[in-house]
Amino acid sequence: MSDKKGSSFAKLAEPFACGGSAATFASIIIHPMDLAKVRMQLFGQLNPGKPVPGFGTILTTMIKSDGISSVYQGVDAAIGRQLVYGTARIGLHRAFSDKLKQMNDGKPINFGMKALSGMASGSIAVCIGTPFDIALVRLQSDSMAPLAERKNYKNVFDALTRTASEEGAGALYKGLAPNILRGMAMNVGMLACYDQAKETVGKLLGDPMTNGPALTTQIGASCVAGFTAALFSMPFDLIKSRLMAQKADPTTGKLQYSGVADCAIQIFKREGPVGFFSGFSAYYGRCAPHAMIILLSIESITKGYRSVLGLN
């Protein structure tokens, strides 16, 4: 009886444990790209009118001035974020998709249902993981501020506690609205599109997928998912970064942006439509490898998980 309960729990936990492990692994690998992406997105806000440097320039400048370890600033917050947000968004999507498939008599669900699962799981995960997202952006952007305005956070927990004590607990959920939109767009672009692309690529390559997709199918589908994830979520990610990084004016006490709509309008007026895709090269360079690493590694992690725990 206890063995059955343990097996049932292990099966229930599978998408969360495997999804969180894959997301954390991928986040550690691509962290320098994520750091460059955030800095590129904030450059236009801190240096209006100046051309945004490429991510290669940003990273080499950081290494020259602060050493190789500087490109891993905020990695503890990135790990904490993925352990919470990554685990929830991937695990919930798999759980929702499996339930929808079960309700569809075991037949594959259509893209609309996959997208619905992606949006639901993405929005829930964002509500859980936003404080870590705030800490990550603060840690990554702090050294860009003038010396007198730097917070010099020690680590993710210092960033979380100081932000809450100095600006109120609500500050940990600053930018929640665009973050929810980004999470929904990211999950649809990455997970729902991957599930759909996996079926399409599998048919094109003649992959029966009886024991899971072949490596070629996984690579082709993950390439598609990496691009769609970046394309769908980039504008929301930019707005989210701007809102999360803003600080009150020391003289007036007012914030630069009053909300999502105001931030979007100001970006459009100052930087034009292309401003919403500022730093797209770094964002795509981060999203595509991140998506591919997650989607490729999760298959192997899941097989290992099932083998170790004796699951079918």
Tab-separated table of C-alpha atoms in Angstrom:
chain	number	residue	atom	x	y	z
A	1	MET	CA	0.000	0.000	0.000
A	2	SER	CA	2.802	2.389	0.941
A	3	ASP	CA	4.681	1.470	-2.266
A	4	LYS	CA	1.620	2.380	-4.322
A	5	LYS	CA	1.279	5.700	-2.515
A	6	GLY	CA	4.966	6.452	-3.033
A	7	SER	CA	4.722	5.541	-6.727
A	8	SER	CA	1.619	7.697	-7.132
A	9	PHE	CA	3.339	10.684	-5.503
A	10	ALA	CA	6.473	10.198	-7.611
A	11	LYS	CA	4.360	10.170	-10.773
A	12	LEU	CA	2.509	13.305	-9.674
A	13	ALA	CA	5.774	15.081	-8.858
A	14	GLU	CA	7.495	14.008	-12.085
A	15	PRO	CA	6.737	17.039	-14.302
A	16	PHE	CA	7.638	19.443	-11.490
A	17	ALA	CA	10.874	17.738	-10.411
A	18	CYS	CA	12.088	17.154	-13.976
A	19	GLY	CA	10.917	20.530	-15.284
A	20	GLY	CA	12.490	22.445	-12.399
A	21	SER	CA	15.781	20.566	-12.746
A	22	ALA	CA	15.958	21.259	-16.489
A	23	ALA	CA	15.061	24.949	-16.044
A	24	THR	CA	17.683	25.464	-13.316
A	25	PHE	CA	20.378	23.689	-15.349
A	26	ALA	CA	19.601	25.805	-18.425
A	27	SER	CA	19.497	29.049	-16.431
A	28	ILE	CA	22.988	28.519	-15.005
A	29	ILE	CA	24.419	27.930	-18.479
A	30	ILE	CA	22.861	30.960	-20.178
A	31	HIS	CA	23.083	33.411	-17.243
A	32	PRO	CA	25.702	35.678	-18.913
A	33	MET	CA	23.353	36.107	-21.898
A	34	ASP	CA	20.484	36.949	-19.560
A	35	LEU	CA	22.636	39.527	-17.792
A	36	ALA	CA	23.583	41.150	-21.121
A	37	LYS	CA	19.936	41.112	-22.209
A	38	VAL	CA	18.764	43.007	-19.106
A	39	ARG	CA	21.544	45.584	-19.479
A	40	MET	CA	20.701	46.143	-23.134
A	41	GLN	CA	17.033	46.630	-22.267
A	42	LEU	CA	17.855	49.186	-19.560
A	43	PHE	CA	20.504	51.038	-21.582
A	44	GLY	CA	17.915	53.094	-23.473
A	45	GLN	CA	16.299	54.137	-20.191
A	46	LEU	CA	19.589	55.166	-18.537
A	47	ASN	CA	21.216	56.603	-21.670
A	48	PRO	CA	18.457	58.122	-23.840
A	49	GLY	CA	19.512	58.883	-27.396
A	50	LYS	CA	22.639	56.752	-27.311
A	51	PRO	CA	22.978	53.598	-29.454
A	52	VAL	CA	22.518	50.363	-27.535
A	53	PRO	CA	25.759	48.317	-27.463
A	54	GLY	CA	25.715	44.672	-28.502
A	55	PHE	CA	25.704	41.903	-25.913
A	56	GLY	CA	29.269	40.954	-26.877
A	57	THR	CA	30.440	44.485	-26.114
A	58	ILE	CA	28.591	44.538	-22.798
A	59	LEU	CA	30.048	41.234	-21.636
A	60	THR	CA	33.639	42.004	-22.701
A	61	THR	CA	33.462	45.420	-21.006
A	62	MET	CA	32.258	43.816	-17.775
A	63	ILE	CA	35.008	41.179	-17.861
A	64	LYS	CA	37.691	43.798	-18.467
A	65	SER	CA	36.542	46.081	-15.667
A	66	ASP	CA	35.256	43.615	-13.039
A	67	GLY	CA	36.624	40.195	-13.966
A	68	ILE	CA	35.062	37.018	-15.337
A	69	SER	CA	32.920	36.497	-12.228
A	70	SER	CA	30.985	39.695	-13.038
A	71	VAL	CA	29.060	37.943	-15.825
A	72	TYR	CA	27.498	35.719	-13.163
A	73	GLN	CA	26.139	38.572	-11.035
A	74	GLY	CA	22.750	37.534	-9.671
A	75	VAL	CA	23.115	33.848	-10.553
A	76	ASP	CA	21.825	32.911	-7.075
A	77	ALA	CA	18.624	34.840	-7.808
A	78	ALA	CA	18.385	33.131	-11.208
A	79	ILE	CA	18.650	29.708	-9.560
A	80	GLY	CA	16.077	30.639	-6.895
A	81	ARG	CA	13.755	31.961	-9.598
A	82	GLN	CA	13.938	28.777	-11.661
A	83	LEU	CA	13.473	26.531	-8.624
A	84	VAL	CA	10.184	28.360	-8.027
A	85	TYR	CA	9.027	29.811	-11.360
A	86	GLY	CA	10.586	27.259	-13.709
A	87	THR	CA	9.334	24.326	-11.666
A	88	ALA	CA	5.801	25.747	-11.554
A	89	ARG	CA	5.452	26.819	-15.189
A	90	ILE	CA	6.787	23.607	-16.727
A	91	GLY	CA	5.256	21.284	-14.155
A	92	LEU	CA	1.821	22.877	-14.310
A	93	HIS	CA	1.834	22.952	-18.118
A	94	ARG	CA	2.633	19.246	-18.285
A	95	ALA	CA	0.037	18.456	-15.607
A	96	PHE	CA	-2.649	20.561	-17.361
A	97	SER	CA	-1.775	19.120	-20.798
A	98	ASP	CA	-1.918	15.544	-19.505
A	99	LYS	CA	-5.316	16.230	-17.910
A	100	LEU	CA	-6.667	17.775	-21.117
A	101	LYS	CA	-5.342	14.817	-23.102
A	102	GLN	CA	-7.020	12.443	-20.638
A	103	MET	CA	-10.288	14.353	-21.080
A	104	ASN	CA	-9.843	13.995	-24.849
A	105	ASP	CA	-9.906	10.165	-24.562
A	106	GLY	CA	-6.121	9.969	-24.720
A	107	LYS	CA	-5.950	11.633	-28.141
A	108	PRO	CA	-3.527	14.539	-28.847
A	109	ILE	CA	-5.047	17.910	-28.002
A	110	ASN	CA	-5.190	20.755	-30.536
A	111	PHE	CA	-2.964	23.830	-30.418
A	112	GLY	CA	-5.717	25.950	-28.844
A	113	MET	CA	-5.822	23.623	-25.840
A	114	LYS	CA	-2.010	23.580	-25.656
A	115	ALA	CA	-1.959	27.385	-25.715
A	116	LEU	CA	-4.630	27.537	-23.003
A	117	SER	CA	-2.546	25.203	-20.828
A	118	GLY	CA	0.546	27.344	-21.474
A	119	MET	CA	-1.199	30.607	-20.571
A	120	ALA	CA	-2.787	29.209	-17.404
A	121	SER	CA	0.418	27.615	-16.117
A	122	GLY	CA	2.510	30.651	-17.085
A	123	SER	CA	0.285	33.137	-15.250
A	124	ILE	CA	0.138	31.022	-12.076
A	125	ALA	CA	3.911	30.485	-12.065
A	126	VAL	CA	4.590	34.206	-12.454
A	127	CYS	CA	2.451	35.058	-9.439
A	128	ILE	CA	4.564	32.644	-7.394
A	129	GLY	CA	8.000	33.593	-8.736
A	130	THR	CA	7.856	37.390	-9.294
A	131	PRO	CA	9.770	38.342	-6.079
A	132	PHE	CA	12.767	36.344	-7.311
A	133	ASP	CA	12.431	38.023	-10.701
A	134	ILE	CA	12.568	41.425	-8.987
A	135	ALA	CA	15.702	40.399	-7.081
A	136	LEU	CA	17.322	39.095	-10.274
A	137	VAL	CA	16.746	42.329	-12.220
A	138	ARG	CA	17.936	44.456	-9.275
A	139	LEU	CA	21.145	42.421	-8.898
A	140	GLN	CA	21.844	42.542	-12.636
A	141	SER	CA	21.170	46.261	-13.092
A	142	ASP	CA	22.611	47.723	-9.856
A	143	SER	CA	26.125	48.268	-11.198
A	144	MET	CA	24.693	50.300	-14.110
A	145	ALA	CA	23.431	52.999	-11.732
A	146	PRO	CA	25.570	55.977	-10.637
A	147	LEU	CA	27.812	55.149	-7.671
A	148	ALA	CA	25.743	57.270	-5.274
A	149	GLU	CA	22.545	55.417	-6.216
A	150	ARG	CA	23.849	51.833	-6.089
A	151	LYS	CA	22.374	49.478	-3.506
A	152	ASN	CA	25.311	47.017	-3.542
A	153	TYR	CA	23.161	44.003	-2.791
A	154	LYS	CA	25.106	41.079	-1.286
A	155	ASN	CA	22.936	38.270	-2.648
A	156	VAL	CA	19.385	37.325	-3.610
A	157	PHE	CA	18.115	37.272	-0.008
A	158	ASP	CA	19.667	40.670	0.707
A	159	ALA	CA	17.965	42.060	-2.405
A	160	LEU	CA	14.620	40.575	-1.369
A	161	THR	CA	14.693	41.749	2.269
A	162	ARG	CA	16.067	45.226	1.512
A	163	THR	CA	13.600	45.830	-1.292
A	164	ALA	CA	10.713	44.847	0.984
A	165	SER	CA	11.957	46.893	3.985
A	166	GLU	CA	12.959	50.003	2.013
A	167	GLU	CA	10.121	50.118	-0.531
A	168	GLY	CA	7.403	47.986	1.041
A	169	ALA	CA	6.331	44.405	0.365
A	170	GLY	CA	4.409	45.565	-2.698
A	171	ALA	CA	7.707	46.402	-4.400
A	172	LEU	CA	8.402	42.658	-4.685
A	173	TYR	CA	5.476	42.478	-7.081
A	174	LYS	CA	6.345	45.554	-9.112
A	175	GLY	CA	5.758	44.835	-12.786
A	176	LEU	CA	3.472	41.888	-12.025
A	177	ALA	CA	1.038	42.689	-14.860
A	178	PRO	CA	3.626	42.666	-17.686
A	179	ASN	CA	5.334	39.718	-16.032
A	180	ILE	CA	2.087	37.738	-16.183
A	181	LEU	CA	1.682	38.687	-19.852
A	182	ARG	CA	5.305	37.726	-20.488
A	183	GLY	CA	4.873	34.423	-18.651
A	184	MET	CA	1.784	33.582	-20.683
A	185	ALA	CA	3.480	34.541	-23.966
A	186	MET	CA	6.652	32.659	-23.021
A	187	ASN	CA	4.804	29.476	-22.131
A	188	VAL	CA	2.750	29.543	-25.325
A	189	GLY	CA	5.819	30.331	-27.444
A	190	MET	CA	8.044	27.773	-25.767
A	191	LEU	CA	5.985	24.893	-24.359
A	192	ALA	CA	2.790	24.938	-26.430
A	193	CYS	CA	4.693	25.602	-29.672
A	194	TYR	CA	7.214	22.887	-28.769
A	195	ASP	CA	4.443	20.341	-28.251
A	196	GLN	CA	2.892	21.330	-31.590
A	197	ALA	CA	6.230	21.489	-33.431
A	198	LYS	CA	7.200	18.089	-32.023
A	199	GLU	CA	4.156	16.525	-33.700
A	200	THR	CA	4.782	18.371	-36.985
A	201	VAL	CA	8.532	17.721	-37.120
A	202	GLY	CA	7.964	14.091	-36.115
A	203	LYS	CA	5.629	13.590	-39.080
A	204	LEU	CA	8.044	15.297	-41.495
A	205	LEU	CA	10.931	13.110	-40.305
A	206	GLY	CA	8.850	9.939	-40.120
A	207	ASP	CA	9.428	9.609	-36.380
A	208	PRO	CA	6.801	7.288	-34.827
A	209	MET	CA	7.641	8.633	-31.327
A	210	THR	CA	6.522	5.336	-29.772
A	211	ASN	CA	9.177	5.639	-27.041
A	212	GLY	CA	9.289	9.426	-27.065
A	213	PRO	CA	10.603	11.735	-29.790
A	214	ALA	CA	13.902	10.990	-31.518
A	215	LEU	CA	16.809	13.389	-30.927
A	216	THR	CA	16.401	14.938	-34.401
A	217	THR	CA	12.734	15.608	-33.674
A	218	GLN	CA	13.603	17.183	-30.327
A	219	ILE	CA	16.253	19.445	-31.871
A	220	GLY	CA	13.992	20.612	-34.714
A	221	ALA	CA	11.044	21.279	-32.392
A	222	SER	CA	13.192	23.050	-29.799
A	223	CYS	CA	14.660	25.353	-32.480
A	224	VAL	CA	11.143	26.400	-33.463
A	225	ALA	CA	10.138	26.855	-29.815
A	226	GLY	CA	13.220	28.971	-29.054
A	227	PHE	CA	12.325	31.445	-31.805
A	228	THR	CA	8.606	31.659	-31.014
A	229	ALA	CA	9.302	32.062	-27.293
A	230	ALA	CA	11.558	35.056	-27.974
A	231	LEU	CA	9.246	36.602	-30.558
A	232	PHE	CA	6.067	36.347	-28.474
A	233	SER	CA	7.505	37.472	-25.137
A	234	MET	CA	10.118	40.129	-25.990
A	235	PRO	CA	7.894	43.282	-25.726
A	236	PHE	CA	6.463	42.157	-22.380
A	237	ASP	CA	9.919	41.242	-21.086
A	238	LEU	CA	11.219	44.712	-21.957
A	239	ILE	CA	8.354	46.467	-20.158
A	240	LYS	CA	8.780	44.131	-17.192
A	241	SER	CA	12.499	44.932	-16.918
A	242	ARG	CA	11.891	48.691	-17.106
A	243	LEU	CA	9.184	48.600	-14.416
A	244	MET	CA	11.162	46.329	-12.105
A	245	ALA	CA	14.377	48.357	-12.362
A	246	GLN	CA	12.830	51.813	-11.873
A	247	LYS	CA	13.490	53.691	-8.649
A	248	ALA	CA	11.761	56.703	-7.148
A	249	ASP	CA	13.200	60.108	-8.032
A	250	PRO	CA	15.191	61.282	-4.963
A	251	THR	CA	13.712	64.797	-5.266
A	252	THR	CA	10.077	64.232	-6.176
A	253	GLY	CA	9.667	60.681	-4.910
A	254	LYS	CA	7.825	59.776	-8.123
A	255	LEU	CA	8.488	56.725	-10.262
A	256	GLN	CA	9.335	57.146	-13.938
A	257	TYR	CA	6.447	54.920	-15.055
A	258	SER	CA	2.974	54.778	-13.537
A	259	GLY	CA	2.121	51.378	-14.982
A	260	VAL	CA	2.260	49.027	-17.961
A	261	ALA	CA	0.414	51.326	-20.382
A	262	ASP	CA	2.460	54.394	-19.382
A	263	CYS	CA	5.703	52.461	-19.765
A	264	ALA	CA	4.663	51.201	-23.207
A	265	ILE	CA	3.668	54.703	-24.330
A	266	GLN	CA	6.931	56.264	-23.133
A	267	ILE	CA	9.005	53.566	-24.840
A	268	PHE	CA	7.067	54.103	-28.072
A	269	LYS	CA	7.479	57.908	-27.922
A	270	ARG	CA	11.186	57.894	-27.024
A	271	GLU	CA	12.466	54.842	-28.885
A	272	GLY	CA	9.821	54.078	-31.495
A	273	PRO	CA	8.280	50.659	-32.291
A	274	VAL	CA	11.725	49.057	-32.530
A	275	GLY	CA	12.292	50.078	-28.907
A	276	PHE	CA	10.111	47.151	-27.821
A	277	PHE	CA	12.668	44.831	-29.357
A	278	SER	CA	15.723	46.593	-27.924
A	279	GLY	CA	18.263	43.913	-27.102
A	280	PHE	CA	16.498	41.288	-29.224
A	281	SER	CA	19.812	39.753	-30.309
A	282	ALA	CA	20.770	39.074	-26.688
A	283	TYR	CA	17.197	38.082	-25.814
A	284	TYR	CA	17.027	35.603	-28.675
A	285	GLY	CA	20.563	34.453	-27.833
A	286	ARG	CA	19.276	33.786	-24.337
A	287	CYS	CA	15.821	32.398	-25.185
A	288	ALA	CA	16.774	29.978	-27.950
A	289	PRO	CA	19.593	28.182	-26.064
A	290	HIS	CA	17.585	28.316	-22.822
A	291	ALA	CA	14.535	26.771	-24.476
A	292	MET	CA	16.612	24.181	-26.320
A	293	ILE	CA	18.577	23.166	-23.210
A	294	ILE	CA	15.375	22.812	-21.179
A	295	LEU	CA	13.445	20.946	-23.846
A	296	LEU	CA	16.329	18.631	-24.759
A	297	SER	CA	17.481	17.932	-21.207
A	298	ILE	CA	13.995	17.411	-19.772
A	299	GLU	CA	13.502	14.305	-21.918
A	300	SER	CA	16.723	12.728	-20.561
A	301	ILE	CA	16.013	13.886	-16.995
A	302	THR	CA	12.519	12.390	-17.170
A	303	LYS	CA	13.841	9.047	-18.416
A	304	GLY	CA	16.407	8.990	-15.607
A	305	TYR	CA	13.763	9.973	-13.037
A	306	ARG	CA	11.475	7.151	-14.142
A	307	SER	CA	14.330	4.642	-14.211
A	308	VAL	CA	15.537	5.498	-10.702
A	309	LEU	CA	12.038	5.421	-9.194
A	310	GLY	CA	10.837	2.442	-11.207
A	311	LEU	CA	8.029	4.275	-12.989
A	312	ASN	CA	6.597	3.111	-16.312
